[in-house]
PDB file of C-alpha atoms in Angstrom:
ATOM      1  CA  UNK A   1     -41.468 -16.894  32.636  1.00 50.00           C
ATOM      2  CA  UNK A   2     -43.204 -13.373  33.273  1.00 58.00           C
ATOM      3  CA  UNK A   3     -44.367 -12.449  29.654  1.00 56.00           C
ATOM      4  CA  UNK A   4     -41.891  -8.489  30.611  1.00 60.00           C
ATOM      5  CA  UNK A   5     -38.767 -10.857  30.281  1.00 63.00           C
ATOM      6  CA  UNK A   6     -40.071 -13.440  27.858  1.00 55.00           C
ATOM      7  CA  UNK A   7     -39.961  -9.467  25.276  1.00 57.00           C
ATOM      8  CA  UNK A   8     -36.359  -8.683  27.178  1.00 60.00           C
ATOM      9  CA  UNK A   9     -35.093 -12.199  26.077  1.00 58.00           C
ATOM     10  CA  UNK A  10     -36.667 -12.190  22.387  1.00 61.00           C
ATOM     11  CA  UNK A  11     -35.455  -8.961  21.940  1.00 57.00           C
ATOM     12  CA  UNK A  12     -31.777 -10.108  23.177  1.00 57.00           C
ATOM     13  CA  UNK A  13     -32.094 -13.057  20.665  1.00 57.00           C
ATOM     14  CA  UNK A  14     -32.840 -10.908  17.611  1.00 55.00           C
ATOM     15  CA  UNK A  15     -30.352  -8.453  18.533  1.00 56.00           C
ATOM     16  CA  UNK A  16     -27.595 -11.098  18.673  1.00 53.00           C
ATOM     17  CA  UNK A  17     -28.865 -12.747  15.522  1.00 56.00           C
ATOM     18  CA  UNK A  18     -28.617  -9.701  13.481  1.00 50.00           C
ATOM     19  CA  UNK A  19     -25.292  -8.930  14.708  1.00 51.00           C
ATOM     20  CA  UNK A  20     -23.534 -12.183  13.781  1.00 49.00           C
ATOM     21  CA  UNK A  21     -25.473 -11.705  10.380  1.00 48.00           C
ATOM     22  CA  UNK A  22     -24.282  -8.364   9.776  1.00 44.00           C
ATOM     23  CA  UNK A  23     -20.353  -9.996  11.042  1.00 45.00           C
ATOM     24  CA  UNK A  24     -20.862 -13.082   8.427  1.00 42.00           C
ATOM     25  CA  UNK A  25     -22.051 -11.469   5.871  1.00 37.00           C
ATOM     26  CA  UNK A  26     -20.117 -10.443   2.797  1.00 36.00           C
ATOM     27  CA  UNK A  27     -16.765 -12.522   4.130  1.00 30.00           C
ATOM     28  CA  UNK A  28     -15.150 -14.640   2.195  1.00 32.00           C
ATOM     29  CA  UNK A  29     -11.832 -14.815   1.117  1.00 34.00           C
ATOM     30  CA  UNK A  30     -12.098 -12.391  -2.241  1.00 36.00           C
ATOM     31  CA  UNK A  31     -12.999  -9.648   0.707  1.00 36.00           C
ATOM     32  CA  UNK A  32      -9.758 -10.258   2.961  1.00 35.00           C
ATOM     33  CA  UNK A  33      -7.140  -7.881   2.176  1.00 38.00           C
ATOM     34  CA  UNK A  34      -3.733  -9.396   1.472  1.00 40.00           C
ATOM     35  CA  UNK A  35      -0.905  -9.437   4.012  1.00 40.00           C
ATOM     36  CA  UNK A  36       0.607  -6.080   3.803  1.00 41.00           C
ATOM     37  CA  UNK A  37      -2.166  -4.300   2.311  1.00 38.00           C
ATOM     38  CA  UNK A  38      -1.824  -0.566   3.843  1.00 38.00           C
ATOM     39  CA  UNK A  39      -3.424   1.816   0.969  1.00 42.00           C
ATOM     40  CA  UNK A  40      -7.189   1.463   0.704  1.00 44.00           C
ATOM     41  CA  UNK A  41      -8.771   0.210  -2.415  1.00 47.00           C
ATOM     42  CA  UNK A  42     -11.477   1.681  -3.922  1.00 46.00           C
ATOM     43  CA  UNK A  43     -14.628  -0.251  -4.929  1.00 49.00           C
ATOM     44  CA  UNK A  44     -15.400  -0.965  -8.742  1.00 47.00           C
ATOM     45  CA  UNK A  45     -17.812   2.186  -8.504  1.00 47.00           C
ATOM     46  CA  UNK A  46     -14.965   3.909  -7.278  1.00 53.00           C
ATOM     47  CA  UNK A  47     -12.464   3.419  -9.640  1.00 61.00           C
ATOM     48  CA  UNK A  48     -10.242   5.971 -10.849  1.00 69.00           C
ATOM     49  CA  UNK A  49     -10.861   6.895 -14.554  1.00 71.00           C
ATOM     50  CA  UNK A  50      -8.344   5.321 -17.050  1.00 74.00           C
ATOM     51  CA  UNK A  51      -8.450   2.013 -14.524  1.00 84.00           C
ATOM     52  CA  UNK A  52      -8.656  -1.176 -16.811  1.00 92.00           C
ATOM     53  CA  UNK A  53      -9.339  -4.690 -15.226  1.00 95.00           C
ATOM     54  CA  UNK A  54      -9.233  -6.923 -17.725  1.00 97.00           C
ATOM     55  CA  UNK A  55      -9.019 -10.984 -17.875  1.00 97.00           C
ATOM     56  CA  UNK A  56      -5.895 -13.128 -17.991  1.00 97.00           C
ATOM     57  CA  UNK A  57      -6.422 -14.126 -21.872  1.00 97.00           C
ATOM     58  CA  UNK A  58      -6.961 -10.644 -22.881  1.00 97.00           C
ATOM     59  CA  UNK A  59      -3.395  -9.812 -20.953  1.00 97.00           C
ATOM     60  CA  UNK A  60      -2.410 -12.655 -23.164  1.00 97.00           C
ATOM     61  CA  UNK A  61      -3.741 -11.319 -26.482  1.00 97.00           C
ATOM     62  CA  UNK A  62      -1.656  -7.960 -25.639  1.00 96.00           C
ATOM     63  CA  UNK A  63       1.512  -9.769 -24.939  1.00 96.00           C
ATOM     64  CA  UNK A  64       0.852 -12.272 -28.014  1.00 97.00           C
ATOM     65  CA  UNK A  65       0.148  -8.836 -30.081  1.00 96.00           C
ATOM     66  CA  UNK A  66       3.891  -7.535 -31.085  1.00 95.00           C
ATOM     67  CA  UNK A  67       2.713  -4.261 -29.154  1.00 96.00           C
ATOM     68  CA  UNK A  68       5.691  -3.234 -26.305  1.00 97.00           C
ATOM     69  CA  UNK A  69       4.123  -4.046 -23.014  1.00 97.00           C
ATOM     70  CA  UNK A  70       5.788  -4.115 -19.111  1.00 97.00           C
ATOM     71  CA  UNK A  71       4.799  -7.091 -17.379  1.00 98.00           C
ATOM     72  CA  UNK A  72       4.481  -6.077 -13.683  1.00 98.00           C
ATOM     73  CA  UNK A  73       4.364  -8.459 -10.771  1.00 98.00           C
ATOM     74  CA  UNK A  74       3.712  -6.634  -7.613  1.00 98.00           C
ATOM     75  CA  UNK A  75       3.718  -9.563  -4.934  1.00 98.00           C
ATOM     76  CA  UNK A  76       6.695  -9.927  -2.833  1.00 97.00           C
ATOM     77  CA  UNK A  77      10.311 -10.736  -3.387  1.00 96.00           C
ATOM     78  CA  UNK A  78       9.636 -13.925  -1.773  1.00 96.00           C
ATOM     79  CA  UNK A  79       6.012 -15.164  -3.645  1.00 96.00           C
ATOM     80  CA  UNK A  80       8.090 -14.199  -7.261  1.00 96.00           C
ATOM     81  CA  UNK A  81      10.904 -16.820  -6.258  1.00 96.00           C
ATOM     82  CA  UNK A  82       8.362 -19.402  -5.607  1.00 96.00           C
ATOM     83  CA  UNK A  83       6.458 -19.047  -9.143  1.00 96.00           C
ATOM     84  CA  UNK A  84       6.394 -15.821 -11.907  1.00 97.00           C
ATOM     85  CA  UNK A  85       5.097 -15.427 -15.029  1.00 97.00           C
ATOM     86  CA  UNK A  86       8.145 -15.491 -17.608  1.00 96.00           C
ATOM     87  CA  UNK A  87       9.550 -12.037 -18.423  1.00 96.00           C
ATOM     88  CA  UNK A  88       7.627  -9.916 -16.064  1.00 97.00           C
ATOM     89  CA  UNK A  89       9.339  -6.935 -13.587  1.00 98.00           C
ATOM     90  CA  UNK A  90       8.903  -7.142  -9.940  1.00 98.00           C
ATOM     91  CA  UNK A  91       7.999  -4.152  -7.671  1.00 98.00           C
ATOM     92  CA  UNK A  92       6.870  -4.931  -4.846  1.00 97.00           C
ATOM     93  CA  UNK A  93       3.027  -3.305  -4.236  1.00 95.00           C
ATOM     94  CA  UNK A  94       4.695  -1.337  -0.941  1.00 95.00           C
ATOM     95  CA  UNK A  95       7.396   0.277  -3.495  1.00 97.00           C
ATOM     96  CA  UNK A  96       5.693   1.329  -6.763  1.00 96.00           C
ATOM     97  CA  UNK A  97       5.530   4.967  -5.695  1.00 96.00           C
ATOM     98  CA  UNK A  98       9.540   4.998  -4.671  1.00 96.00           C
ATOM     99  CA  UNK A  99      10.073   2.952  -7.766  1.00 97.00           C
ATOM    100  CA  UNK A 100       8.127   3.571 -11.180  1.00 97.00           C
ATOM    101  CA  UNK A 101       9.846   6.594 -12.149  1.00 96.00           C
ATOM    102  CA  UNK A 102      12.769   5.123 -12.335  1.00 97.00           C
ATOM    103  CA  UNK A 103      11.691   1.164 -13.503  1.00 97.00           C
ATOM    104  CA  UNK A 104       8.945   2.471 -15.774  1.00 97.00           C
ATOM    105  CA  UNK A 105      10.192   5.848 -17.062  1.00 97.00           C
ATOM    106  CA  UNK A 106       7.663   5.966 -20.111  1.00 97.00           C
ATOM    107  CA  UNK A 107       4.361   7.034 -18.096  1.00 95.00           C
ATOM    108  CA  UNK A 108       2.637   6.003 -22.070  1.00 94.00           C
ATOM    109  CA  UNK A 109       4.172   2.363 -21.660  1.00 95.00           C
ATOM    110  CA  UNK A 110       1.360  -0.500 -21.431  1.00 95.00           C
ATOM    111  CA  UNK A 111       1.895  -1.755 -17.927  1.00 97.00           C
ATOM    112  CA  UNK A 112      -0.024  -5.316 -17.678  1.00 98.00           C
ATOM    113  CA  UNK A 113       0.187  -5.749 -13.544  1.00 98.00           C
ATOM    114  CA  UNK A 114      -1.120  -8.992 -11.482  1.00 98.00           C
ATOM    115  CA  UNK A 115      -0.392  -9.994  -8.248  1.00 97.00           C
ATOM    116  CA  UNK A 116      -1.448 -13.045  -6.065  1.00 96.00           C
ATOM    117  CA  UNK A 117      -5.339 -12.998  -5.698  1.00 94.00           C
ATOM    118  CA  UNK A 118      -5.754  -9.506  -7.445  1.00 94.00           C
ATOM    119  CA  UNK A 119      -5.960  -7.025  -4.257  1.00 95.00           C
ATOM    120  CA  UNK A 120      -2.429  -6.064  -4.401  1.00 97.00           C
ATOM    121  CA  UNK A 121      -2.832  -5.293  -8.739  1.00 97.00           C
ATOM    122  CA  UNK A 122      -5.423  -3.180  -8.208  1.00 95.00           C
ATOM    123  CA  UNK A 123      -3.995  -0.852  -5.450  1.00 95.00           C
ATOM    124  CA  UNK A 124      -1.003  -0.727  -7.602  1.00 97.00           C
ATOM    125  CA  UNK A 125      -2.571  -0.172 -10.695  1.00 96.00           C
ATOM    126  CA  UNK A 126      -4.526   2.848  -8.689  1.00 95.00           C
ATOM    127  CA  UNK A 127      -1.482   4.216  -7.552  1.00 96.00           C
ATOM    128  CA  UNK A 128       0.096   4.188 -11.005  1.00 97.00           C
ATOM    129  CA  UNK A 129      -2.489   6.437 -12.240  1.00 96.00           C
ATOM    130  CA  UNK A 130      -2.043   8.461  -9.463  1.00 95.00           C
ATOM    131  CA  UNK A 131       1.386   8.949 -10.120  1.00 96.00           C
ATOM    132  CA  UNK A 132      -0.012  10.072 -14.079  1.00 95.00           C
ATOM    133  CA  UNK A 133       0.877   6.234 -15.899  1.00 95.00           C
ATOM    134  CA  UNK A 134      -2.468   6.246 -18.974  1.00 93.00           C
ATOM    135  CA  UNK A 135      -2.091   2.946 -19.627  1.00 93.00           C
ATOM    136  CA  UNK A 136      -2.361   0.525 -16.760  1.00 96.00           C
ATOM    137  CA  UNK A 137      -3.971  -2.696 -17.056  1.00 97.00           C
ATOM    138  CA  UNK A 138      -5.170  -4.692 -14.274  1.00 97.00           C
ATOM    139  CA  UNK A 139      -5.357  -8.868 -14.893  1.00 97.00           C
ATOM    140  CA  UNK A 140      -5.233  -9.496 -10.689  1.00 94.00           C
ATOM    141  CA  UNK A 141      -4.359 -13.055  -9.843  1.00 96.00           C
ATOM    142  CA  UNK A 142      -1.184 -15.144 -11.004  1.00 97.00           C
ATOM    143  CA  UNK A 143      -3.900 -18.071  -9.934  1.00 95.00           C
ATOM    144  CA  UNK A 144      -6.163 -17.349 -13.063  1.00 94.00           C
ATOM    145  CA  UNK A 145      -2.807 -17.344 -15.277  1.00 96.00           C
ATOM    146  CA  UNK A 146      -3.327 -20.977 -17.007  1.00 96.00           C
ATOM    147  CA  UNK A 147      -0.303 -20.188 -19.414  1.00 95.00           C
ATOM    148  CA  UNK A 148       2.543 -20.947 -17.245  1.00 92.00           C
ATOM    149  CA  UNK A 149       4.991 -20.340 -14.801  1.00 95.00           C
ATOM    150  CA  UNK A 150       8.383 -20.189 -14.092  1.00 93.00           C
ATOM    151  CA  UNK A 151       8.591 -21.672 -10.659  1.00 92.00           C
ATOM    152  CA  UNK A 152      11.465 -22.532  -8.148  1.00 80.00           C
ATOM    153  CA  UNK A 153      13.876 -25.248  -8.833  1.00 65.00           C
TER     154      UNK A 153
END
């Protein structure tokens, strides 16, 4: 092979090497937006101030504490029939802007949200401080609940 197209083809090679790097880099599942997902999420640099992400135990300490708390699931109708945690209030991520002033009237409430992987908590939680709610706490995924569930019978 003329040494001209032994460059062309090296330089084809790298090209299509750092383009499927540059594609597989950075995927796995934590980075795939749930189904539904329509309202971009900002990064944990970007976070809006008074956003608090916080572990399932410490959600648990707060519940466990006497304090008044809202328990907020924000998966779908369908994912809170299959399994919930006990006690909590479902709005749907899509609806929280339609419904929060009317299901959470007390913008001062402690509003403990999760969701099913923690995509869907966040957004909401975002959006609740949007909407002027100071104390919105983010625990993300019913997965990393090891307290139990109420699940489908």
């Amino acid at each position: 092979m003329p040494a001209k197209k032994y460059h062309v083809v090296i330089a084809l090679l790298l090209a299509l090497a750092c383009a499927m790097a540059s594609i597989f880099s950075g995927c796995g599942p934590q980075d795939v937006p749930e189904e539904g997902l329509t309202a971009p999420s900002l990064s944990e640099e970007e976070t809006l101030p008074g956003y608090h992400r916080i572990t399932a135990q410490q959600a648990k300490q707060r519940m466990d504490s006497g304090e008044p708390y809202i328990l907020l699931d924000v998966r779908s109708q369908v994912e809170h029939n299959l399994e919930h945690i006990e006690g909590d209030l479902l709005i749907p991520h899509r609806e929280i802007e339609e419904k929060a002033p009317q299901l959470l009237p007390d913008k001062h409430q402690t509003i403990l949200i999760y969701c099913a992987s923690g995509v869907r908590s966040k957004t909401a939680a975002e959006t609740l401080l949007r909407l002027g709610y100071t104390d919105v706490y983010d625990f993300g995924a019913i997965t990393d609940w090891p307290y139990g569930v109420v699940t489908e019978k």
